[in-house]
Amino acid sequence: MVKMSENYVRTFEDWEKLMQLRIADEKKKKGLDLSSAFILLASTMGDLTIEKEYRLFRAMSGLIQKENTFK
């Protein structure tokens, strides 16, 4: 898996990619479905700005589209 650190996030698009990686990582490590991994990650993040909330949901939407494409 590609590792990305929050130190390298320079744009909201980068942050969105990081969230996709983190959701996928939680899903794989804990054997969760996609929505459970998303909820787990979101619950640990604390207060987010509106832009980061939006990007978190976009990250989840992108993962759902990818998952549905490969079915």
Coordinates of C-alpha atoms in Angstrom, one line a residue:
M1 CA 0.0 0.0 0.0
V2 CA 1.1 3.5 -0.7
K3 CA 1.9 5.5 2.4
M4 CA 1.0 9.1 2.6
S5 CA 1.7 11.3 5.6
E6 CA -0.4 14.3 6.7
N7 CA 2.9 16.3 6.4
Y8 CA 2.8 15.9 2.6
V9 CA -0.8 17.0 2.1
R10 CA -0.7 20.4 0.4
T11 CA -4.1 20.6 -1.2
F12 CA -7.6 19.3 -0.4
E13 CA -7.3 16.9 -3.3
D14 CA -4.2 15.4 -1.6
W15 CA -6.1 15.2 1.6
E16 CA -9.0 13.4 -0.2
K17 CA -6.5 10.8 -1.6
L18 CA -5.1 10.4 1.9
M19 CA -8.5 9.7 3.3
Q20 CA -9.2 7.1 0.5
L21 CA -6.0 5.3 1.6
R22 CA -6.9 5.5 5.2
I23 CA -10.4 4.2 4.7
A24 CA -9.1 1.3 2.5
D25 CA -6.5 0.5 5.1
E26 CA -9.1 0.4 7.9
K27 CA -11.2 -1.9 5.7
K28 CA -8.4 -4.2 5.0
K29 CA -6.9 -4.3 8.6
K30 CA -10.1 -4.9 10.4
G31 CA -12.0 -6.8 7.8
L32 CA -14.8 -4.3 7.7
D33 CA -17.1 -3.3 4.9
L34 CA -16.5 0.0 3.2
S35 CA -19.2 2.0 5.1
S36 CA -18.1 0.6 8.5
A37 CA -14.4 1.6 7.8
F38 CA -15.6 5.1 6.8
I39 CA -17.6 5.5 10.0
L40 CA -14.7 4.2 12.1
L41 CA -12.3 6.6 10.5
A42 CA -14.7 9.6 10.7
S43 CA -15.4 8.9 14.3
T44 CA -11.8 9.2 15.2
M45 CA -11.1 12.5 13.4
G46 CA -12.8 15.0 15.8
D47 CA -13.9 18.4 14.5
L48 CA -13.3 18.9 10.8
T49 CA -13.7 22.0 8.7
I50 CA -16.5 22.1 6.2
E51 CA -14.0 21.6 3.3
K52 CA -12.5 18.6 5.0
E53 CA -15.9 17.0 5.7
Y54 CA -16.8 17.5 2.0
R55 CA -13.5 15.9 0.9
L56 CA -14.0 13.0 3.3
F57 CA -17.4 12.3 1.7
R58 CA -15.9 12.7 -1.8
A59 CA -13.2 10.2 -0.8
M60 CA -15.8 7.7 0.3
S61 CA -17.8 8.3 -2.9
G62 CA -14.7 7.6 -5.0
L63 CA -14.1 4.4 -3.1
I64 CA -17.7 3.3 -3.6
Q65 CA -17.5 3.9 -7.3
K66 CA -14.3 1.9 -7.6
E67 CA -15.7 -0.9 -5.6
N68 CA -18.9 -1.0 -7.7
T69 CA -16.8 -0.9 -10.9
F70 CA -14.9 -4.1 -10.0
K71 CA -18.0 -6.1 -9.1

